[in-house]
């Protein structure tokens, strides 16, 4: 069975990026399991920031949207379609000032859409992207993953769960400025333990 992997890189560094190396290594490991199609989304290429007109288009019922509305939502629709097509989502996340890069936050804003990727029910919000797996490849210089000052990992876990993606694994090369050899070894061991399914 063909697997579709969505690889998202959010580091603004194209050379020497640890998170980019991690996503590449993770995708290579996952492809060992058989045939896989890879969709690559590089947020360093640029990403739209939502504004008032985008919000207006998003809140307009689908059947009432004008061509202008549809044009405004086109980039978001493309990103959502990539998520919908993916069986596994691999997200490279460098920790910038204790949180996610601005481009990754912009991506979240574009894909977290009521009635599109989640809905509100009498029981509360329900994610509509169920049955998918996510792997977060996190790199940090001085922030330990899941420490009191890590606002990246819990945020992304929550966002993904909100969208219906609850199978989330972490591959971390954290505290690279403290002990780079240990950080790299830990990440490599986590990648070695990944299975394609």
CSV table of C-alpha atoms in Angstrom, one decimal:
chain,number,residue,atom,x,y,z
A,1,UNK,CA,0.0,0.0,0.0
A,2,UNK,CA,1.4,3.4,-1.0
A,3,UNK,CA,2.1,5.8,1.9
A,4,UNK,CA,2.0,9.5,1.5
A,5,UNK,CA,4.4,11.5,3.6
A,6,UNK,CA,4.0,15.3,4.1
A,7,UNK,CA,7.4,16.8,5.0
A,8,UNK,CA,7.2,20.3,6.3
A,9,UNK,CA,10.4,22.3,7.0
A,10,UNK,CA,10.1,25.5,9.0
A,11,UNK,CA,13.7,26.5,9.6
A,12,UNK,CA,14.7,29.7,7.9
A,13,UNK,CA,18.2,28.2,7.5
A,14,UNK,CA,18.7,26.3,4.3
A,15,UNK,CA,22.3,25.3,5.1
A,16,UNK,CA,23.4,23.8,8.4
A,17,UNK,CA,19.9,23.3,9.8
A,18,UNK,CA,19.5,20.5,12.3
A,19,UNK,CA,15.8,20.3,12.0
A,20,UNK,CA,16.1,20.0,8.2
A,21,UNK,CA,18.6,17.2,8.6
A,22,UNK,CA,16.2,15.4,11.0
A,23,UNK,CA,13.2,15.6,8.7
A,24,UNK,CA,15.3,14.3,5.8
A,25,UNK,CA,16.6,11.4,7.9
A,26,UNK,CA,13.1,10.6,9.2
A,27,UNK,CA,11.6,10.6,5.7
A,28,UNK,CA,14.5,8.3,4.5
A,29,UNK,CA,13.8,6.0,7.4
A,30,UNK,CA,10.1,5.9,6.7
A,31,UNK,CA,10.7,5.2,3.0
A,32,UNK,CA,12.6,2.0,3.9
A,33,UNK,CA,9.3,0.4,4.6
A,34,UNK,CA,8.2,0.4,1.0
A,35,UNK,CA,6.7,2.7,-1.6
A,36,UNK,CA,6.0,6.2,-0.4
A,37,UNK,CA,5.1,9.5,-2.1
A,38,UNK,CA,6.6,12.6,-0.4
A,39,UNK,CA,5.0,16.0,-0.5
A,40,UNK,CA,7.6,18.6,0.5
A,41,UNK,CA,6.4,22.0,1.9
A,42,UNK,CA,9.3,24.4,2.7
A,43,UNK,CA,8.0,27.3,4.7
A,44,UNK,CA,11.2,29.2,4.0
A,45,UNK,CA,9.9,29.7,0.5
A,46,UNK,CA,7.3,32.1,2.0
A,47,UNK,CA,3.8,31.7,3.4
A,48,UNK,CA,0.8,33.9,3.5
A,49,UNK,CA,-0.2,35.7,6.7
A,50,UNK,CA,-3.9,35.8,7.5
A,51,UNK,CA,-5.5,39.3,7.4
A,52,UNK,CA,-8.9,40.8,7.7
A,53,UNK,CA,-10.0,39.9,4.2
A,54,UNK,CA,-8.8,36.3,4.7
A,55,UNK,CA,-10.9,36.0,7.9
A,56,UNK,CA,-13.9,37.5,6.1
A,57,UNK,CA,-13.5,34.9,3.3
A,58,UNK,CA,-13.0,32.0,5.7
A,59,UNK,CA,-16.1,33.0,7.8
A,60,UNK,CA,-18.3,33.3,4.7
A,61,UNK,CA,-20.3,30.1,4.1
A,62,UNK,CA,-18.8,28.0,1.4
A,63,UNK,CA,-21.9,28.3,-0.8
A,64,UNK,CA,-21.8,32.1,-0.6
A,65,UNK,CA,-18.1,32.7,-1.4
A,66,UNK,CA,-17.2,34.9,-4.3
A,67,UNK,CA,-14.3,34.5,-6.7
A,68,UNK,CA,-12.4,36.9,-4.5
A,69,UNK,CA,-13.1,34.8,-1.4
A,70,UNK,CA,-12.0,31.7,-3.2
A,71,UNK,CA,-8.8,33.4,-4.3
A,72,UNK,CA,-8.1,34.6,-0.8
A,73,UNK,CA,-8.4,31.0,0.5
A,74,UNK,CA,-6.5,29.3,-2.3
A,75,UNK,CA,-3.2,29.0,-0.5
A,76,UNK,CA,-5.0,27.7,2.6
A,77,UNK,CA,-6.9,25.1,0.5
A,78,UNK,CA,-3.6,23.9,-1.0
A,79,UNK,CA,-2.1,23.4,2.5
A,80,UNK,CA,-5.2,21.7,3.8
A,81,UNK,CA,-5.3,19.4,0.8
A,82,UNK,CA,-1.7,18.4,1.5
A,83,UNK,CA,-2.6,17.4,5.0
A,84,UNK,CA,-5.7,15.5,3.9
A,85,UNK,CA,-3.6,13.6,1.4
A,86,UNK,CA,-0.9,12.6,3.9
A,87,UNK,CA,-0.8,9.5,6.0
A,88,UNK,CA,2.3,10.7,7.9
A,89,UNK,CA,3.2,14.3,8.6
A,90,UNK,CA,6.8,15.0,9.4
A,91,UNK,CA,7.4,18.6,10.7
A,92,UNK,CA,10.8,20.1,11.2
A,93,UNK,CA,10.7,22.5,14.1
A,94,UNK,CA,13.6,24.7,15.2
A,95,UNK,CA,12.9,26.3,18.6
A,96,UNK,CA,13.0,30.1,18.1
A,97,UNK,CA,12.9,32.0,21.4
A,98,UNK,CA,11.1,29.2,23.2
A,99,UNK,CA,8.4,28.8,20.5
A,100,UNK,CA,7.7,27.9,16.9
A,101,UNK,CA,9.0,29.9,14.0
A,102,UNK,CA,6.6,32.6,12.7
A,103,UNK,CA,6.2,30.7,9.4
A,104,UNK,CA,5.1,27.6,11.2
A,105,UNK,CA,2.5,29.6,13.2
A,106,UNK,CA,1.3,31.1,9.9
A,107,UNK,CA,0.9,27.6,8.6
A,108,UNK,CA,-1.1,26.6,11.6
A,109,UNK,CA,-3.4,29.7,11.1
A,110,UNK,CA,-4.0,28.7,7.5
A,111,UNK,CA,-4.8,25.0,8.2
A,112,UNK,CA,-6.8,25.2,11.4
A,113,UNK,CA,-10.2,26.1,9.9
A,114,UNK,CA,-13.6,25.6,11.4
A,115,UNK,CA,-15.8,23.3,9.2
A,116,UNK,CA,-12.8,22.4,7.2
A,117,UNK,CA,-10.2,20.7,9.5
A,118,UNK,CA,-12.2,20.8,12.7
A,119,UNK,CA,-15.8,21.4,13.7
A,120,UNK,CA,-17.7,22.4,16.8
A,121,UNK,CA,-20.2,19.8,18.2
A,122,UNK,CA,-22.3,19.7,21.3
A,123,UNK,CA,-19.5,17.7,22.9
A,124,UNK,CA,-16.9,20.3,22.0
A,125,UNK,CA,-14.5,20.7,19.1
A,126,UNK,CA,-13.8,17.7,16.9
A,127,UNK,CA,-10.8,17.3,14.6
A,128,UNK,CA,-11.5,16.2,11.1
A,129,UNK,CA,-8.0,14.9,10.2
A,130,UNK,CA,-8.2,11.6,12.0
A,131,UNK,CA,-6.3,8.5,11.3
A,132,UNK,CA,-3.0,10.2,10.6
A,133,UNK,CA,0.4,10.1,12.2
A,134,UNK,CA,2.7,13.0,12.9
A,135,UNK,CA,6.4,13.1,13.8
A,136,UNK,CA,7.8,16.3,15.2
A,137,UNK,CA,11.6,16.8,14.5
A,138,UNK,CA,12.5,19.4,17.1
A,139,UNK,CA,15.9,21.1,17.3
A,140,UNK,CA,16.9,23.6,20.0
A,141,UNK,CA,20.1,25.2,21.2
A,142,UNK,CA,19.2,25.6,24.9
A,143,UNK,CA,15.6,24.6,25.5
A,144,UNK,CA,15.0,21.1,26.7
A,145,UNK,CA,11.9,19.4,25.1
A,146,UNK,CA,9.0,19.3,27.5
A,147,UNK,CA,10.7,21.5,30.0
A,148,UNK,CA,8.9,24.4,31.7
A,149,UNK,CA,10.2,26.8,29.1
A,150,UNK,CA,9.4,24.6,26.1
A,151,UNK,CA,6.3,26.3,24.5
A,152,UNK,CA,6.9,24.5,21.2
A,153,UNK,CA,6.2,20.9,21.8
A,154,UNK,CA,3.0,21.1,23.9
A,155,UNK,CA,1.6,23.7,21.5
A,156,UNK,CA,2.1,21.6,18.4
A,157,UNK,CA,0.8,18.5,20.2
A,158,UNK,CA,-2.3,20.4,21.1
A,159,UNK,CA,-2.8,21.9,17.7
A,160,UNK,CA,-2.4,18.5,16.0
A,161,UNK,CA,-4.8,16.9,18.5
A,162,UNK,CA,-7.3,19.7,17.9
A,163,UNK,CA,-7.2,18.8,14.2
A,164,UNK,CA,-7.7,15.1,15.0
A,165,UNK,CA,-4.1,13.9,14.8
A,166,UNK,CA,-3.3,12.3,18.1
A,167,UNK,CA,-0.6,9.8,17.1
A,168,UNK,CA,2.4,12.1,17.6
A,169,UNK,CA,6.0,11.1,18.0
A,170,UNK,CA,8.9,13.4,19.0
A,171,UNK,CA,12.4,13.2,17.6
A,172,UNK,CA,14.4,15.7,19.5
A,173,UNK,CA,17.9,17.1,19.1
A,174,UNK,CA,17.6,19.5,22.0
A,175,UNK,CA,20.2,21.4,24.1
A,176,UNK,CA,22.5,21.4,21.1
A,177,UNK,CA,24.5,24.3,22.6
A,178,UNK,CA,24.9,22.4,25.8
A,179,UNK,CA,25.9,18.9,24.6
A,180,UNK,CA,25.8,18.6,20.8
A,181,UNK,CA,27.0,15.0,20.7
A,182,UNK,CA,24.4,13.8,23.2
A,183,UNK,CA,21.7,15.7,21.3
A,184,UNK,CA,22.6,14.2,18.0
A,185,UNK,CA,22.9,10.7,19.4
A,186,UNK,CA,19.5,10.9,21.0
A,187,UNK,CA,17.9,12.1,17.8
A,188,UNK,CA,19.6,9.3,15.8
A,189,UNK,CA,18.4,6.7,18.2
A,190,UNK,CA,14.9,8.0,18.0
A,191,UNK,CA,15.0,7.9,14.2
A,192,UNK,CA,16.4,4.4,14.2
A,193,UNK,CA,13.4,3.3,16.3
A,194,UNK,CA,10.8,4.6,13.9
A,195,UNK,CA,8.8,2.2,11.9
A,196,UNK,CA,7.0,3.0,8.6
A,197,UNK,CA,3.6,2.0,10.0
